[in-house]
XYZ file of N, CA and C in Angstrom:
606
model
N 18.910 22.349 -3.324
C 18.000 21.678 -3.850
C 16.482 22.110 -3.762
N 15.770 22.397 -5.031
C 14.298 22.790 -4.868
C 13.596 21.833 -4.232
N 13.204 21.744 -2.653
C 12.280 20.877 -2.316
C 11.037 20.502 -2.946
N 10.445 21.400 -3.380
C 9.011 21.331 -4.048
C 9.183 20.699 -5.220
N 10.289 20.897 -6.068
C 10.395 20.352 -7.341
C 10.618 18.722 -7.268
N 10.900 18.095 -6.128
C 11.029 16.717 -5.978
C 9.587 16.195 -5.866
N 8.638 16.867 -5.447
C 7.303 16.630 -5.442
C 6.358 17.006 -6.285
N 6.822 17.677 -7.291
C 5.829 18.233 -8.313
C 5.310 17.026 -9.127
N 5.970 15.971 -9.456
C 5.511 14.606 -10.151
C 5.874 13.588 -9.304
N 5.293 12.464 -9.924
C 5.523 11.151 -9.168
C 5.950 10.268 -10.137
N 6.984 9.183 -9.891
C 7.381 9.037 -8.637
C 8.195 10.342 -7.842
N 8.662 10.256 -6.610
C 9.275 11.315 -6.117
C 10.716 11.304 -6.787
N 11.332 12.512 -6.890
C 12.594 12.608 -7.445
C 13.475 12.948 -6.237
N 14.662 12.359 -6.287
C 15.614 12.674 -5.342
C 15.614 11.542 -4.149
N 16.951 11.340 -3.744
C 17.173 10.105 -2.851
C 16.415 10.392 -1.495
N 16.729 11.619 -0.804
C 16.194 11.848 0.358
C 14.705 11.756 0.326
N 14.037 12.393 -0.581
C 12.525 12.131 -0.574
C 12.085 10.955 -0.675
N 12.822 9.915 -1.469
C 12.282 8.489 -1.776
C 12.463 7.757 -0.471
N 13.660 8.090 0.301
C 14.208 7.354 1.380
C 13.208 7.641 2.715
N 12.539 9.020 2.730
C 11.553 9.299 3.844
C 10.474 8.522 3.581
N 9.859 8.695 2.119
C 8.558 7.889 1.777
C 8.805 6.485 2.198
N 10.006 5.776 1.870
C 9.961 4.387 2.006
C 10.082 4.022 3.551
N 10.799 4.887 4.283
C 10.756 4.596 5.835
C 9.400 4.800 6.373
N 8.604 5.794 6.118
C 7.425 6.066 6.459
C 6.359 4.878 6.147
N 6.597 4.418 4.846
C 5.503 3.148 4.500
C 6.009 2.013 5.249
N 7.267 1.671 5.494
C 7.741 0.631 6.130
C 7.213 0.710 7.674
N 7.359 1.888 8.262
C 6.721 2.053 9.688
C 5.140 1.890 9.642
N 4.450 2.099 8.729
C 3.160 2.204 8.813
C 2.847 0.638 8.607
N 3.621 -0.060 7.819
C 3.134 -1.420 7.944
C 3.567 -2.244 9.143
N 4.644 -1.935 9.789
C 5.101 -2.558 11.022
C 3.921 -2.078 11.999
N 3.529 -0.925 12.176
C 2.310 -0.607 13.163
C 0.940 -1.200 12.867
N 0.634 -1.492 11.832
C -0.611 -2.058 11.496
C -0.750 -3.450 11.119
N 0.447 -4.141 10.679
C 0.199 -5.505 10.358
C 0.351 -6.461 11.370
N -0.835 -7.338 11.444
C -0.718 -8.320 12.340
C -0.876 -8.135 13.833
N -0.355 -8.801 14.549
C -0.329 -8.547 16.081
C 0.898 -9.004 16.795
N 1.839 -7.901 17.015
C 3.247 -8.168 17.560
C 3.674 -7.121 18.092
N 4.784 -6.987 18.733
C 5.241 -6.213 19.804
C 5.079 -4.643 19.367
N 4.960 -4.352 18.259
C 5.045 -2.825 17.509
C 3.858 -2.468 16.979
N 2.892 -3.484 16.771
C 1.486 -3.255 16.233
C 0.671 -2.297 16.931
N -0.356 -1.683 16.237
C -1.503 -0.602 16.990
C -2.692 -1.344 16.659
N -3.122 -2.483 17.484
C -4.182 -3.274 17.017
C -5.413 -2.637 16.705
N -5.485 -1.267 17.334
C -6.725 -0.602 16.919
C -6.807 -0.193 15.332
N -5.800 -0.083 14.784
C -5.778 0.148 13.339
C -5.860 -1.117 12.416
N -6.738 -0.836 11.275
C -6.692 -1.721 10.363
C -5.498 -1.850 9.554
N -5.061 -2.977 8.865
C -3.875 -3.266 8.255
C -3.660 -2.223 7.280
N -2.643 -1.616 6.835
C -2.312 -0.580 5.735
C -1.617 -1.267 4.672
N -1.356 -2.687 4.686
C -0.659 -3.381 3.699
C -0.823 -2.939 2.134
N -2.105 -3.242 2.016
C -2.656 -2.672 0.477
C -2.102 -1.433 0.106
N -2.573 -0.435 0.874
C -2.194 0.853 0.745
C -0.788 1.134 0.519
N 0.081 0.631 1.395
C 1.487 0.572 1.457
C 2.049 0.199 0.157
N 1.695 -0.766 -0.470
C 2.314 -1.372 -1.663
C 1.756 -0.524 -2.760
N 0.496 -0.112 -2.794
C 0.080 0.932 -3.796
C 0.702 2.263 -3.697
N 0.849 2.894 -2.364
C 1.693 4.224 -2.248
C 3.142 3.879 -2.749
N 3.733 2.758 -2.405
C 5.309 2.461 -2.836
C 5.388 2.515 -4.165
N 4.569 1.911 -5.013
C 4.495 2.123 -6.521
C 4.380 3.538 -6.952
N 3.470 4.364 -6.254
C 3.043 5.551 -6.793
C 4.413 6.516 -6.516
N 5.019 6.326 -5.381
C 5.818 7.430 -4.716
C 7.511 7.108 -5.104
N 7.779 5.893 -4.973
C 9.195 5.526 -4.958
C 9.484 4.783 -6.446
N 10.740 5.257 -6.826
C 11.100 4.786 -8.261
C 11.438 3.284 -8.044
N 12.417 3.067 -7.186
C 13.092 1.725 -7.076
C 12.267 0.548 -7.039
N 12.498 -0.433 -7.817
C 11.626 -1.625 -7.657
C 12.080 -2.563 -6.354
N 13.124 -2.317 -5.936
C 13.718 -3.068 -4.671
C 12.874 -2.631 -3.584
N 12.132 -1.731 -3.441
C 11.088 -1.426 -2.452
C 9.990 -2.404 -2.187
N 9.630 -2.832 -3.438
C 8.686 -3.897 -3.401
C 9.099 -5.318 -2.726
N 10.291 -5.700 -3.159
C 11.169 -6.747 -2.499
C 11.155 -6.647 -1.187
N 11.807 -5.327 -0.573
C 11.921 -5.290 0.798
C 10.406 -5.166 1.494
N 9.534 -4.521 1.103
C 8.328 -4.436 1.772
C 7.700 -5.849 1.974
N 7.762 -6.614 0.900
C 7.043 -8.040 1.022
C 7.885 -8.995 1.883
N 9.205 -8.659 2.176
C 9.989 -9.422 2.915
C 9.696 -8.936 4.444
N 9.488 -7.721 4.636
C 9.145 -7.081 6.014
C 7.699 -7.844 6.199
N 6.734 -7.650 5.525
C 5.425 -8.392 5.706
C 5.551 -9.639 5.989
N 6.287 -10.418 5.221
C 6.643 -11.832 5.640
C 7.095 -12.238 7.088
N 8.262 -11.171 7.421
C 8.821 -11.366 8.712
C 7.723 -11.172 9.791
N 6.917 -10.018 9.630
C 5.903 -9.743 10.517
C 5.092 -10.816 10.765
N 4.608 -11.372 9.672
C 3.659 -12.547 9.809
C 4.255 -13.884 10.486
N 5.591 -14.014 10.162
C 6.198 -15.064 10.963
C 6.571 -14.838 12.357
N 6.743 -13.602 12.774
C 6.867 -13.132 13.847
C 5.703 -13.338 14.943
N 4.762 -12.962 14.219
C 3.020 -12.972 14.731
C 2.996 -14.536 15.224
N 3.248 -15.399 14.094
C 3.145 -16.957 14.288
C 3.959 -17.307 15.588
N 5.318 -16.839 15.465
C 6.118 -17.458 16.615
C 5.526 -17.055 17.911
N 4.941 -15.883 17.971
C 4.650 -15.194 19.246
C 3.227 -15.863 19.641
N 2.668 -16.717 18.650
C 1.228 -17.109 18.997
C 0.154 -16.175 19.016
N 0.384 -15.029 18.237
C -0.726 -14.029 18.143
C -1.548 -14.321 17.001
N -1.005 -15.041 15.983
C -1.897 -15.708 14.890
C -1.424 -17.119 14.770
N -2.237 -17.935 13.865
C -2.165 -19.399 13.923
C -1.700 -19.486 12.395
N -1.715 -20.820 12.134
C -1.020 -21.310 10.757
C -2.249 -21.129 9.815
N -3.295 -20.947 10.448
C -4.601 -20.891 9.404
C -4.234 -19.746 8.381
N -3.629 -18.675 8.785
C -3.207 -17.691 8.079
C -2.150 -17.775 6.888
N -0.987 -18.609 7.626
C 0.100 -18.919 6.787
C -0.034 -20.130 6.083
N -1.000 -20.246 5.239
C -1.250 -21.623 4.684
C -0.457 -21.721 3.260
N -0.571 -22.841 2.487
C 0.031 -23.001 1.374
C -0.110 -21.989 0.095
N -1.357 -21.089 0.417
C -1.664 -20.166 -0.502
C -1.080 -18.659 -0.312
N -0.243 -18.867 0.661
C 0.514 -17.582 1.038
C 1.408 -16.901 -0.066
N 1.857 -17.830 -1.069
C 2.598 -17.235 -2.393
C 1.910 -16.429 -3.178
N 0.273 -16.534 -2.968
C -0.466 -15.807 -4.058
C -0.283 -14.184 -3.677
N 0.291 -13.923 -2.308
C 0.408 -12.548 -2.011
C 1.382 -11.924 -2.802
N 2.458 -12.568 -3.622
C 3.371 -12.058 -4.244
C 2.535 -11.377 -5.667
N 1.915 -11.929 -6.419
C 1.148 -11.359 -7.503
C 0.129 -10.456 -7.026
N -0.469 -10.699 -5.830
C -1.556 -9.603 -5.354
C -1.004 -8.428 -4.898
N 0.159 -8.390 -4.151
C 0.907 -7.170 -3.980
C 1.374 -6.655 -4.997
N 1.907 -7.342 -5.992
C 2.352 -6.992 -7.012
C 1.483 -6.146 -8.197
N 0.437 -6.440 -7.970
C -0.879 -5.792 -8.786
C -0.994 -4.457 -8.145
N -0.967 -4.302 -6.800
C -1.105 -3.003 -6.134
C -0.076 -2.077 -6.522
N 1.211 -2.674 -6.345
C 2.390 -1.830 -6.668
C 2.184 -1.354 -8.152
N 2.009 -2.278 -8.983
C 1.927 -1.736 -10.432
C 0.911 -0.742 -10.741
N -0.265 -0.830 -10.219
C -1.437 -0.071 -10.309
C -1.000 1.418 -9.685
N -0.251 1.405 -8.544
C 0.416 2.551 -7.962
C 1.362 3.196 -9.171
N 2.248 2.411 -9.532
C 3.243 3.000 -10.571
C 2.422 3.592 -11.752
N 1.444 2.932 -12.320
C 0.661 3.462 -13.447
C 0.026 4.737 -13.197
N -0.635 4.729 -11.827
C -1.203 6.042 -11.462
C -0.384 7.086 -11.112
N 0.942 6.908 -10.741
C 1.766 7.962 -10.309
C 2.218 8.699 -11.621
N 2.346 8.004 -12.617
C 2.832 8.524 -13.895
C 1.592 9.678 -14.311
N 0.412 9.583 -13.835
C -0.416 10.463 -14.286
C -1.084 11.473 -13.252
N -0.469 11.137 -12.161
C -0.883 12.029 -11.098
C -0.600 13.370 -11.082
N -1.648 14.398 -10.822
C -1.223 15.824 -10.730
C -1.897 16.322 -9.406
N -1.189 17.331 -8.976
C -1.599 17.893 -7.527
C -2.618 18.786 -7.749
N -4.034 18.277 -8.214
C -5.163 19.077 -8.346
C -6.392 18.287 -7.865
N -7.478 18.724 -7.549
C -8.623 18.111 -7.365
C -9.099 17.262 -8.273
N -8.738 17.503 -9.530
C -9.272 17.017 -10.919
C -8.824 15.416 -10.904
N -7.878 15.161 -10.192
C -7.154 13.909 -10.099
C -7.767 12.891 -9.296
N -8.748 13.253 -8.449
C -9.372 12.555 -7.450
C -10.404 11.499 -8.117
N -11.222 11.704 -9.121
C -11.932 10.510 -9.692
C -10.779 9.494 -10.466
N -9.838 9.958 -11.011
C -8.814 9.033 -11.453
C -8.311 8.030 -10.430
N -8.057 8.820 -9.255
C -7.359 7.924 -8.183
C -8.586 6.999 -7.737
N -9.597 7.353 -7.594
C -10.667 6.516 -7.097
C -11.041 5.399 -7.936
N -11.099 5.663 -9.419
C -11.302 4.585 -10.215
C -10.136 3.730 -10.160
N -8.957 4.126 -10.147
C -7.808 3.250 -10.000
C -7.696 2.349 -8.780
N -8.096 2.711 -7.718
C -8.170 2.120 -6.539
C -9.268 1.004 -6.493
N -10.459 1.463 -7.117
C -11.647 0.471 -7.093
C -11.146 -0.851 -7.912
N -10.444 -0.439 -8.998
C -10.094 -1.448 -10.038
C -9.040 -2.302 -9.417
N -7.897 -1.722 -8.851
C -6.825 -2.465 -8.239
C -7.287 -3.127 -7.069
N -8.153 -2.639 -6.225
C -8.329 -3.510 -5.095
C -9.317 -4.709 -5.426
N -10.074 -4.335 -6.375
C -10.953 -5.722 -6.953
C -9.925 -6.867 -7.529
N -9.114 -6.436 -8.318
C -8.187 -7.456 -8.849
C -7.243 -7.937 -7.818
N -6.930 -7.119 -6.975
C -6.032 -7.745 -5.732
C -6.831 -8.605 -5.004
N -8.159 -8.375 -4.576
C -9.032 -9.257 -3.835
C -9.294 -10.798 -4.677
N -9.440 -10.621 -5.907
C -9.625 -11.780 -6.714
C -8.303 -12.604 -6.598
N -7.187 -11.996 -6.484
C -5.977 -12.914 -6.545
C -5.748 -13.484 -4.923
N -5.720 -12.507 -4.142
C -5.446 -12.801 -2.757
C -6.513 -13.621 -2.155
N -7.848 -13.180 -2.145
C -9.071 -13.867 -1.481
C -9.414 -15.204 -2.398
N -9.322 -15.023 -3.630
C -9.498 -16.147 -4.412
C -8.330 -17.288 -4.321
N -7.057 -16.918 -4.209
C -6.021 -17.648 -4.216
C -6.109 -18.442 -2.686
N -6.534 -17.755 -1.711
C -6.570 -18.442 -0.400
C -7.698 -19.355 -0.366
N -8.844 -19.031 -0.970
C -10.091 -19.955 -1.113
C -9.660 -21.125 -1.899
N -8.735 -20.976 -2.820
C -8.779 -22.173 -3.736
C -7.623 -22.939 -3.396
N -6.494 -22.503 -2.676
C -5.418 -23.194 -2.363
C -5.082 -23.327 -0.837
N -5.589 -22.800 -0.044
C -5.247 -22.764 1.409
C -5.476 -24.353 1.824
N -6.399 -25.121 1.362
C -6.726 -26.244 1.922
C -7.857 -26.198 2.988
N -8.254 -24.879 3.269
C -9.346 -24.917 4.357
C -10.862 -25.102 3.743
N -10.789 -24.989 2.437
C -12.363 -25.003 1.858
C -12.176 -25.840 0.653
N -13.745 -26.139 0.443
C -14.043 -26.930 -0.836
C -14.291 -25.799 -1.931
N -13.507 -25.430 -2.650
C -13.735 -24.238 -3.606
C -14.754 -24.543 -4.747
N -15.770 -23.571 -4.754
C -16.435 -23.609 -5.898
C -16.801 -22.048 -6.227
N -17.281 -21.788 -7.509
C -17.186 -20.419 -7.865
C -18.594 -19.665 -7.279
N -19.671 -20.543 -7.000
C -20.770 -19.979 -6.181
C -20.324 -19.596 -4.743
N -19.446 -20.622 -4.198
C -19.137 -20.250 -2.852
C -18.174 -19.292 -2.532
N -17.544 -18.643 -3.758
C -16.522 -17.667 -3.546
C -17.144 -16.209 -3.789
N -18.270 -16.289 -4.503
C -19.013 -14.916 -4.711
C -19.589 -14.328 -3.541
N -20.010 -15.005 -2.505
C -20.411 -14.055 -1.254
C -19.230 -13.665 -0.464
N -18.118 -14.297 -0.708
C -16.784 -13.625 -0.113
C -16.586 -12.308 -0.689
N -16.574 -12.265 -2.079
C -16.396 -10.927 -2.530
C -17.321 -9.865 -2.149
N -18.583 -10.186 -1.915
C -19.396 -9.237 -1.513
C -19.230 -8.745 -0.157
N -18.708 -9.764 0.594
C -18.266 -9.302 2.165
C -16.880 -8.720 2.306
N -15.942 -9.208 1.786
C -14.635 -8.662 2.149
C -13.985 -7.578 1.336
N -14.458 -7.572 0.005
C -13.887 -6.652 -1.022
C -14.319 -5.155 -0.550
N -15.606 -4.957 -0.242
C -15.989 -3.412 0.236
C -15.161 -3.028 1.324
N -14.915 -3.741 2.413
C -13.967 -3.701 3.703
C -12.710 -3.288 3.296
N -12.116 -4.138 2.312
C -10.619 -3.996 1.914
C -10.407 -2.736 1.169
N -11.391 -2.444 0.120
C -11.431 -1.197 -0.399
C -11.496 -0.068 0.337
N -12.373 0.017 1.379
C -12.584 1.153 2.270
C -11.226 1.368 3.157
N -10.541 0.432 3.526
C -9.469 0.562 4.413
C -8.326 0.953 3.560
N -8.064 0.595 2.262
C -7.051 0.959 1.462
C -7.216 2.509 1.067
N -8.339 2.826 0.549
C -8.707 4.033 0.209
C -8.556 5.064 1.241
N -8.867 4.831 2.587
C -8.549 5.667 3.573
C -7.240 5.954 3.828
N -6.366 4.926 3.743
C -4.970 5.135 4.064
C -4.443 5.912 2.901
N -4.713 5.555 1.630
C -4.154 6.233 0.428
C -4.601 7.864 0.332
N -6.013 8.025 0.722
C -6.158 9.225 0.810
C -5.499 10.201 1.802
N -5.271 9.677 2.886
C -4.426 10.338 3.985
C -3.103 10.508 3.450
N -2.476 9.361 2.765
C -1.099 9.498 2.206
C -0.948 10.693 1.324
N -2.081 10.957 0.251
C -1.747 11.814 -0.637
C -1.969 13.360 -0.056
N -2.819 13.261 0.890
C -3.163 14.515 1.689
C -1.922 15.014 2.487
N -1.257 14.282 3.155
C 0.055 14.471 3.564
C 0.937 14.814 2.747
N 0.996 14.306 1.696
C 2.135 14.663 0.545
C 1.858 15.954 -0.080
N 0.448 16.463 -0.310
C 0.112 17.707 -0.623
C 0.417 18.804 0.266
N 0.323 18.433 1.603
C 0.619 19.484 2.608
C 2.205 19.614 2.672
N 3.057 18.549 2.725
C 4.380 18.808 2.530
C 4.894 19.570 1.485
N 4.133 19.236 0.359
C 4.744 19.875 -0.994
C 4.212 21.376 -0.773
N 3.262 21.943 -0.118
C 3.171 23.402 0.215
C 4.073 23.863 1.167
N 4.294 23.273 2.166
C 5.023 23.698 3.258
C 6.660 23.674 3.245
N 6.904 22.575 2.456
C 8.460 22.462 2.258
C 9.107 23.654 1.756
N 8.740 24.440 0.606
C 9.423 25.389 0.133
C 9.558 26.670 0.968
N 8.482 26.732 2.069
C 8.252 28.025 3.092
C 9.367 27.679 4.080
N 9.494 26.254 4.496
C 10.364 25.830 5.402
C 11.749 26.181 5.155
N 12.158 25.780 4.101
C 13.479 25.600 3.404
C 13.785 27.235 3.264
N 12.957 28.106 3.089
C 13.231 29.442 2.746
C 13.308 30.265 4.082
N 12.948 29.725 5.101
C 13.023 30.353 6.397
C 14.336 30.930 6.854
N 15.258 29.865 6.982
C 16.758 30.178 7.391
C 17.223 31.271 6.553
N 17.155 31.421 5.286
C 17.731 32.514 4.497
C 17.156 33.627 4.813
N 15.698 33.759 5.029
C 15.174 35.141 5.378
C 15.835 35.646 6.896
N 16.071 34.618 7.767
C 16.508 35.031 8.956
C 18.128 35.628 8.801
N 18.718 35.126 8.175
C 20.107 35.335 7.962
C 20.523 36.645 6.952
N 19.325 36.877 6.355
C 19.404 38.212 5.400
C 19.324 39.420 5.953
């Protein structure tokens, strides 16, 4: 199999490439989400980037279901361990389904247009800005309105957008940028590494 061919377009082609991407994304979520036995607390949560990259890189829709179940299990594990409180797991938790779905769908739409050239960076940046804003409106707005912790008003929500959205966008963009950088490096190196054994035996 031509290894580079599986990475020429998105989503990734080939079962092996898709499985590797899915495992890396799951591991990234485990290491950065919440506070539990496997988390690296110095790292900000990569959850938004994980769902975006999952949509862009992997064809199967079941990965979304798996990642959401994994996120929920990590949150419940942190709650059971006492490292987070039920303040986070409020009645508004369900809004994460459409919020993460928005990221996954945005990643899927972007992946269909992605090319491995610098000219694609502005398109990626615009997609991230819009997707992160829509996601924050759903997740942050849903939590503000339905968690039961606030007396929600439109004017009360506006300062929360200004405070939390730039931070969420920056974290997500950083992880996504690293993800595509790693993918580009692998795309360049994979054909050379796969060709090395044949040169040795020739």
